[in-house]
Coordinates of N, CA, C and O in Angstrom, one line a residue:
M24 N 1.4 12.9 -11.0 CA 1.6 12.7 -9.6 C 1.8 11.2 -9.4 O 1.5 10.4 -10.2
H25 N 2.6 11.0 -8.3 CA 2.8 9.6 -8.0 C 2.5 9.3 -6.5 O 2.2 10.3 -5.8
G26 N 2.5 8.0 -6.1 CA 2.3 7.7 -4.7 C 2.7 6.3 -4.4 O 2.8 5.4 -5.2
V27 N 3.1 6.1 -3.1 CA 3.4 4.8 -2.6 C 2.0 4.2 -2.2 O 1.3 4.8 -1.4
I28 N 1.8 3.0 -2.7 CA 0.4 2.4 -2.6 C 0.4 1.4 -1.5 O 1.3 0.5 -1.4
D29 N -0.6 1.5 -0.6 CA -0.8 0.6 0.5 C -1.6 -0.5 0.0 O -2.4 -0.4 -1.0
T30 N -1.5 -1.7 0.7 CA -2.3 -2.9 0.3 C -3.8 -2.6 0.2 O -4.4 -3.2 -0.7
N31 N -4.3 -1.9 1.1 CA -5.8 -1.8 1.1 C -6.3 -1.1 -0.2 O -7.4 -1.3 -0.6
V32 N -5.5 -0.2 -0.8 CA -5.9 0.4 -2.0 C -6.0 -0.6 -3.1 O -7.0 -0.6 -3.9
L33 N -5.1 -1.6 -3.2 CA -5.2 -2.6 -4.2 C -6.4 -3.5 -4.0 O -7.1 -3.9 -4.9
I34 N -6.6 -3.9 -2.7 CA -7.8 -4.7 -2.4 C -9.1 -4.0 -2.7 O -10.0 -4.6 -3.4
Y35 N -9.2 -2.7 -2.3 CA -10.4 -2.0 -2.6 C -10.6 -1.8 -4.1 O -11.7 -1.9 -4.6
D36 N -9.5 -1.6 -4.8 CA -9.7 -1.4 -6.2 C -10.0 -2.7 -6.9 O -10.8 -2.8 -7.9
T37 N -9.5 -3.9 -6.4 CA -9.8 -5.2 -7.0 C -11.2 -5.6 -6.9 O -11.8 -6.2 -7.8
F38 N -11.8 -5.4 -5.7 CA -13.1 -5.9 -5.4 C -14.1 -4.8 -5.4 O -14.2 -4.0 -4.5
E39 N -15.1 -4.9 -6.3 CA -16.0 -3.9 -6.5 C -17.1 -3.7 -5.4 O -17.7 -2.6 -5.2
D40 N -17.2 -4.7 -4.6 CA -18.2 -4.7 -3.5 C -17.6 -4.1 -2.2 O -18.2 -4.2 -1.2
T41 N -16.4 -3.5 -2.2 CA -15.8 -3.0 -1.0 C -16.2 -1.6 -0.8 O -16.5 -0.8 -1.7
E42 N -16.1 -1.1 0.4 CA -16.5 0.2 0.8 C -15.8 1.3 0.1 O -16.5 2.3 -0.3
F43 N -14.5 1.2 -0.2 CA -13.8 2.3 -0.8 C -13.3 1.9 -2.2 O -12.4 2.5 -2.7
H44 N -14.1 1.1 -2.9 CA -13.7 0.7 -4.3 C -13.7 1.9 -5.2 O -12.7 2.0 -5.8
R45 N -14.6 2.7 -5.2 CA -14.7 3.8 -6.1 C -13.5 4.8 -5.8 O -12.9 5.3 -6.7
G46 N -13.3 5.0 -4.5 CA -12.2 5.9 -4.2 C -10.8 5.4 -4.5 O -10.0 6.1 -5.0
A47 N -10.6 4.1 -4.4 CA -9.3 3.4 -4.7 C -9.2 3.5 -6.3 O -8.1 3.8 -6.7
E48 N -10.2 3.2 -7.0 CA -10.2 3.3 -8.4 C -9.8 4.7 -8.9 O -8.9 4.8 -9.8
E49 N -10.5 5.7 -8.4 CA -10.2 7.1 -8.8 C -8.8 7.5 -8.5 O -8.2 8.2 -9.3
V50 N -8.4 7.2 -7.2 CA -7.0 7.7 -6.9 C -5.9 7.0 -7.7 O -5.0 7.6 -8.2
L51 N -6.0 5.7 -8.0 CA -5.1 5.0 -8.8 C -5.1 5.6 -10.3 O -4.1 5.8 -10.9
E52 N -6.3 5.9 -10.8 CA -6.4 6.4 -12.1 C -5.8 7.8 -12.2 O -5.3 8.3 -13.3
S53 N -5.8 8.6 -11.1 CA -5.3 9.9 -11.1 C -3.7 10.0 -11.1 O -3.1 11.0 -11.3
L54 N -3.1 8.8 -10.8 CA -1.6 8.8 -10.6 C -0.9 8.4 -11.9 O -1.4 7.5 -12.6
D55 N 0.2 9.0 -12.1 CA 1.0 8.5 -13.3 C 2.1 7.5 -12.9 O 2.7 6.9 -13.8
R56 N 2.3 7.3 -11.7 CA 3.3 6.3 -11.2 C 2.8 5.7 -9.9 O 2.4 6.4 -9.0
W57 N 2.7 4.3 -9.8 CA 2.4 3.6 -8.6 C 3.7 3.0 -8.0 O 4.2 2.0 -8.6
Y58 N 4.1 3.5 -6.9 CA 5.3 2.8 -6.2 C 4.7 1.8 -5.3 O 4.0 2.2 -4.3
V59 N 5.0 0.5 -5.5 CA 4.4 -0.5 -4.7 C 5.5 -1.3 -4.0 O 6.3 -2.0 -4.7
P60 N 5.6 -1.1 -2.6 CA 6.6 -1.9 -1.9 C 6.4 -3.4 -2.0 O 5.2 -3.9 -2.1
A61 N 7.5 -4.2 -2.0 CA 7.4 -5.6 -2.0 C 6.5 -6.1 -0.9 O 5.7 -7.1 -1.1
I62 N 6.5 -5.5 0.2 CA 5.7 -6.0 1.4 C 4.2 -5.8 1.0 O 3.3 -6.6 1.5
V63 N 3.9 -4.9 0.3 CA 2.5 -4.6 -0.2 C 2.1 -5.8 -1.1 O 0.9 -6.3 -1.0
V64 N 2.9 -6.1 -2.0 CA 2.6 -7.3 -2.9 C 2.4 -8.5 -2.1 O 1.5 -9.3 -2.4
Q65 N 3.2 -8.8 -1.2 CA 3.2 -10.0 -0.4 C 1.8 -10.0 0.4 O 1.1 -11.0 0.5
E66 N 1.5 -8.8 1.0 CA 0.2 -8.7 1.7 C -1.0 -9.0 0.8 O -2.0 -9.6 1.2
Y67 N -0.9 -8.4 -0.3 CA -2.0 -8.6 -1.4 C -2.2 -10.1 -1.7 O -3.3 -10.6 -1.7
V68 N -1.1 -10.8 -1.9 CA -1.2 -12.2 -2.2 C -1.8 -13.0 -0.9 O -2.6 -13.8 -1.1
W69 N -1.3 -12.6 0.2 CA -1.8 -13.2 1.4 C -3.3 -13.0 1.6 O -4.1 -13.8 2.1
F70 N -3.8 -11.9 1.2 CA -5.2 -11.5 1.3 C -6.0 -12.6 0.5 O -7.0 -13.1 0.9
F71 N -5.5 -12.9 -0.8 CA -6.2 -13.9 -1.6 C -6.1 -15.2 -0.9 O -7.2 -15.9 -0.8
K72 N -5.0 -15.6 -0.3 CA -4.9 -16.9 0.3 C -5.9 -17.0 1.5 O -6.6 -18.0 1.7
N73 N -5.9 -15.9 2.3 CA -6.7 -15.9 3.6 C -8.2 -15.9 3.3 O -9.0 -16.1 4.1
N74 N -8.5 -15.5 2.0 CA -10.0 -15.4 1.7 C -10.4 -16.5 0.7 O -11.4 -16.4 0.0
G75 N -9.6 -17.6 0.6 CA -10.1 -18.8 -0.1 C -9.9 -18.7 -1.6 O -10.4 -19.6 -2.3
F76 N -9.1 -17.8 -2.1 CA -8.9 -17.7 -3.6 C -7.7 -18.6 -4.0 O -6.9 -19.0 -3.2
S77 N -7.7 -19.0 -5.2 CA -6.6 -19.8 -5.7 C -5.4 -19.0 -6.1 O -5.5 -17.8 -6.2
A78 N -4.3 -19.7 -6.2 CA -3.0 -19.0 -6.6 C -3.2 -18.4 -8.0 O -2.7 -17.3 -8.3
E79 N -4.0 -19.1 -8.9 CA -4.2 -18.6 -10.2 C -5.0 -17.3 -10.2 O -4.7 -16.3 -10.9
E80 N -6.0 -17.2 -9.3 CA -6.8 -16.0 -9.2 C -5.9 -14.8 -8.6 O -6.0 -13.6 -9.1
A81 N -5.1 -15.1 -7.7 CA -4.2 -14.1 -7.1 C -3.2 -13.6 -8.2 O -2.9 -12.4 -8.3
L82 N -2.6 -14.5 -9.0 CA -1.7 -14.2 -10.0 C -2.4 -13.3 -11.1 O -1.8 -12.3 -11.5
E83 N -3.6 -13.6 -11.5 CA -4.3 -12.9 -12.5 C -4.6 -11.4 -11.9 O -4.3 -10.5 -12.7
A84 N -5.0 -11.3 -10.7 CA -5.3 -10.0 -10.1 C -4.0 -9.2 -10.0 O -3.9 -8.0 -10.3
L85 N -2.9 -9.9 -9.5 CA -1.6 -9.2 -9.4 C -1.1 -8.6 -10.7 O -0.6 -7.5 -10.8
K86 N -1.2 -9.5 -11.7 CA -0.7 -9.0 -13.1 C -1.5 -7.8 -13.6 O -0.9 -7.0 -14.3
G87 N -2.7 -7.6 -13.1 CA -3.4 -6.5 -13.5 C -2.7 -5.2 -13.1 O -2.9 -4.1 -13.7
Y88 N -1.9 -5.3 -12.0 CA -1.1 -4.1 -11.5 C 0.3 -4.2 -12.1 O 0.8 -3.1 -12.6
T89 N 1.0 -5.3 -12.0 CA 2.4 -5.3 -12.3 C 2.6 -5.1 -13.8 O 3.7 -4.7 -14.2
E90 N 1.7 -5.4 -14.6 CA 1.8 -5.2 -16.1 C 1.4 -3.8 -16.5 O 1.5 -3.5 -17.7
D91 N 0.9 -3.0 -15.6 CA 0.5 -1.7 -15.9 C 1.7 -0.8 -16.0 O 2.6 -0.9 -15.1
P92 N 1.9 0.0 -17.0 CA 3.2 0.8 -17.1 C 3.4 1.8 -15.9 O 4.5 2.2 -15.7
R93 N 2.3 2.1 -15.2 CA 2.5 3.0 -14.0 C 3.1 2.2 -12.8 O 3.5 2.9 -11.9
F94 N 3.1 0.9 -12.8 CA 3.6 0.1 -11.7 C 5.1 0.2 -11.6 O 5.8 0.0 -12.6
K95 N 5.6 0.5 -10.4 CA 7.1 0.5 -10.1 C 7.2 -0.2 -8.8 O 6.8 0.3 -7.7
G96 N 7.8 -1.4 -8.8 CA 8.0 -2.1 -7.6 C 9.2 -1.6 -6.7 O 10.2 -1.1 -7.3
L97 N 9.0 -1.6 -5.5 CA 10.1 -1.1 -4.5 C 10.5 -2.3 -3.6 O 9.6 -3.1 -3.2
S98 N 11.8 -2.5 -3.4 CA 12.3 -3.5 -2.5 C 12.6 -3.0 -1.2 O 12.8 -1.8 -0.9
E99 N 12.7 -4.0 -0.3 CA 13.1 -3.7 1.1 C 14.4 -4.4 1.4 O 14.5 -5.6 1.5
D100 N 15.5 -3.6 1.6 CA 16.7 -4.2 2.0 C 16.9 -4.2 3.5 O 16.0 -3.7 4.2
P101 N 17.8 -4.9 4.0 CA 18.0 -5.0 5.6 C 18.1 -3.7 6.3 O 17.5 -3.6 7.4
R102 N 18.6 -2.7 5.7 CA 18.7 -1.3 6.3 C 17.3 -0.7 6.5 O 17.0 -0.1 7.5
L103 N 16.5 -0.9 5.4 CA 15.1 -0.4 5.5 C 14.3 -1.1 6.6 O 13.6 -0.5 7.3
I104 N 14.5 -2.4 6.6 CA 13.8 -3.2 7.7 C 14.2 -2.7 9.1 O 13.4 -2.5 10.0
E105 N 15.5 -2.5 9.3 CA 16.0 -2.0 10.6 C 15.4 -0.6 10.8 O 15.0 -0.3 12.0
S106 N 15.4 0.3 9.8 CA 14.8 1.6 10.0 C 13.3 1.5 10.3 O 12.8 2.4 11.1
A107 N 12.6 0.6 9.8 CA 11.2 0.4 10.1 C 11.1 0.0 11.6 O 10.2 0.5 12.2
L108 N 11.9 -0.9 12.0 CA 11.9 -1.2 13.4 C 12.2 -0.1 14.4 O 11.6 0.2 15.4
D109 N 13.2 0.8 13.9 CA 13.5 2.0 14.7 C 12.2 2.8 14.7 O 12.0 3.5 15.8
L110 N 11.5 3.0 13.7 CA 10.3 3.8 13.6 C 9.3 3.2 14.6 O 8.6 4.0 15.3
V111 N 9.1 2.0 14.6 CA 8.1 1.3 15.5 C 8.5 1.6 16.9 O 7.6 2.0 17.7
V112 N 9.8 1.5 17.3 CA 10.2 1.8 18.6 C 10.1 3.3 18.9 O 9.5 3.6 20.0
A113 N 10.5 4.2 18.1 CA 10.4 5.6 18.3 C 9.0 6.1 18.4 O 8.7 7.0 19.3
E114 N 8.1 5.6 17.7 CA 6.7 5.9 17.7 C 5.9 5.2 18.7 O 4.6 5.4 18.9
K115 N 6.5 4.2 19.4 CA 5.8 3.4 20.4 C 4.6 2.6 19.8 O 3.5 2.6 20.3
L116 N 4.9 2.1 18.6 CA 3.8 1.3 17.9 C 3.9 -0.1 18.3 O 5.0 -0.6 18.6
S117 N 2.8 -0.8 18.1 CA 2.8 -2.3 18.2 C 3.7 -2.9 17.1 O 3.6 -2.4 16.0
L118 N 4.3 -4.0 17.4 CA 5.0 -4.7 16.4 C 4.1 -5.1 15.2 O 4.6 -5.3 14.1
S119 N 2.9 -5.2 15.5 CA 1.9 -5.6 14.5 C 1.8 -4.5 13.3 O 1.3 -4.7 12.3
R120 N 2.3 -3.3 13.7 CA 2.3 -2.1 12.7 C 3.6 -2.1 11.9 O 3.9 -1.1 11.2
F121 N 4.5 -3.1 12.0 CA 5.7 -3.1 11.3 C 5.5 -2.9 9.8 O 6.3 -2.1 9.2
N122 N 4.6 -3.6 9.2 CA 4.4 -3.4 7.7 C 4.1 -2.0 7.4 O 4.5 -1.5 6.4
D123 N 3.2 -1.4 8.2 CA 2.9 0.0 8.0 C 4.2 0.9 8.0 O 4.3 1.8 7.3
A124 N 5.1 0.6 9.0 CA 6.3 1.4 9.1 C 7.1 1.2 7.8 O 7.8 2.2 7.3
V125 N 7.2 0.0 7.3 CA 8.0 -0.2 6.0 C 7.4 0.7 4.9 O 8.1 1.3 4.1
I126 N 6.0 0.5 4.8 CA 5.4 1.4 3.7 C 5.6 2.9 4.0 O 5.9 3.6 3.0
L127 N 5.6 3.2 5.2 CA 5.7 4.7 5.5 C 7.1 5.2 5.1 O 7.3 6.3 4.6
L128 N 8.1 4.3 5.4 CA 9.5 4.7 5.0 C 9.6 5.0 3.5 O 10.3 5.9 3.1
H129 N 8.9 4.1 2.7 CA 9.0 4.3 1.3 C 8.3 5.6 0.9 O 8.7 6.4 0.1
A130 N 7.2 5.9 1.7 CA 6.4 7.1 1.4 C 7.2 8.4 1.8 O 7.1 9.4 1.1
L131 N 8.0 8.3 2.8 CA 8.8 9.4 3.3 C 9.8 9.7 2.2 O 10.1 10.9 1.9
E132 N 10.3 8.7 1.5 CA 11.3 8.9 0.4 C 10.6 9.5 -0.8 O 11.2 10.3 -1.5
K133 N 9.4 9.0 -1.2 CA 8.7 9.4 -2.4 C 7.9 10.7 -2.2 O 7.5 11.3 -3.1
G134 N 7.4 10.9 -0.9 CA 6.7 12.1 -0.6 C 5.2 12.0 -0.5 O 4.5 12.9 0.0
T135 N 4.6 10.9 -1.1 CA 3.2 10.7 -1.2 C 2.8 9.3 -0.8 O 3.4 8.4 -1.3
L136 N 1.8 9.1 0.0 CA 1.2 7.8 0.4 C -0.2 7.7 0.0 O -1.0 8.7 0.2
V137 N -0.6 6.6 -0.5 CA -2.0 6.3 -0.9 C -2.5 5.2 0.0 O -2.0 4.1 -0.1
T138 N -3.4 5.6 0.9 CA -4.0 4.6 1.8 C -5.3 5.0 2.4 O -5.7 6.1 2.4
F139 N -6.1 4.0 2.8 CA -7.4 4.2 3.4 C -7.3 3.9 4.9 O -8.3 3.9 5.6
D140 N -6.1 3.4 5.4 CA -5.9 3.1 6.7 C -5.7 4.3 7.6 O -4.8 5.1 7.4
V141 N -6.7 4.6 8.5 CA -6.7 5.8 9.3 C -5.5 6.0 10.1 O -4.9 7.1 10.2
K142 N -5.1 5.0 10.8 CA -3.8 5.1 11.7 C -2.6 5.4 10.9 O -1.8 6.3 11.3
L143 N -2.4 4.7 9.7 CA -1.3 5.0 8.9 C -1.4 6.4 8.3 O -0.4 7.1 8.2
R144 N -2.5 6.8 7.9 CA -2.8 8.2 7.4 C -2.3 9.2 8.4 O -1.6 10.2 8.1
N145 N -2.7 9.0 9.6 CA -2.4 10.0 10.7 C -0.9 10.0 10.9 O -0.4 11.1 11.1
L146 N -0.3 8.9 11.0 CA 1.1 8.8 11.2 C 1.9 9.5 10.1 O 2.9 10.3 10.3
A147 N 1.5 9.2 8.9 CA 2.2 9.8 7.7 C 2.0 11.3 7.7 O 3.0 12.0 7.4
K148 N 0.9 11.8 8.0 CA 0.7 13.2 8.0 C 1.6 13.9 9.1 O 2.2 14.9 8.9
R149 N 1.7 13.2 10.3 CA 2.6 13.7 11.3 C 4.0 13.8 10.9 O 4.8 14.7 11.3
K150 N 4.4 12.9 10.0 CA 5.8 12.9 9.4 C 6.0 13.7 8.2 O 7.0 13.8 7.6
G151 N 4.9 14.4 7.8 CA 5.0 15.4 6.6 C 4.8 14.8 5.3 O 5.1 15.4 4.3
V152 N 4.2 13.6 5.3 CA 3.9 13.0 3.9 C 2.6 13.4 3.5 O 1.6 13.5 4.2
V153 N 2.4 13.7 2.2 CA 1.2 14.0 1.6 C 0.4 12.6 1.5 O 1.0 11.6 1.1
V154 N -0.9 12.6 1.9 CA -1.7 11.4 1.9 C -2.9 11.6 1.0 O -3.6 12.6 1.0
L155 N -3.1 10.5 0.2 CA -4.2 10.5 -0.7 C -5.0 9.3 -0.4 O -4.5 8.3 0.0
P156 N -6.3 9.3 -0.7 CA -7.1 10.4 -1.1 C -7.1 11.5 0.0 O -6.9 11.1 1.2
E157 N -7.4 12.7 -0.3 CA -7.3 13.8 0.7 C -8.4 13.6 1.8 O -8.1 13.9 2.9
E158 N -9.5 13.1 1.4 CA -10.6 12.9 2.3 C -11.1 11.4 2.2 O -11.1 10.9 1.2
L159 N -11.5 10.9 3.3 CA -12.0 9.6 3.3 C -13.6 9.7 3.3 O -14.2 10.5 3.8

C-alpha cells in the first residue's frame, strides 16, 4: 500500500513526545511507498526553523526519510498550483489552507492520503480519497 504523506505525519514520527508519534510510526511502517509532495518537505524544514533547530538537525532528520527506499518525492508544477487555488475557491476554503489543497491534489491522483489533520481528512474523504490512519 502507498500514501501521500502530510507534514504532520513526518513531524509526529520524528518527535517521540508528540501525541500521534506511535500512530505516525505505525502507518509509515505499514506502507511500501511514501509519496511526499515538495510542499511537505518545505513545511517540514520550516517546522525545524520555527522551533529553533539548526539546519544540520533539519537535514539529518530529512535524510531519514529521503534516503529510505520507500520515499518518492512529488513536485508541484504551475498547473497543479493553479488547480490547488481552484480547489480553495470551489470549496470556499481560507487561502491559509492552500498547502492542504496542494497535498490533497496529489492524494486525489494517488488515491490515499496519510494525515492527522482533521479538516484535511474530512475534505479528502468528501473527495473520495482513502485516508490513513483509519481512526484517530
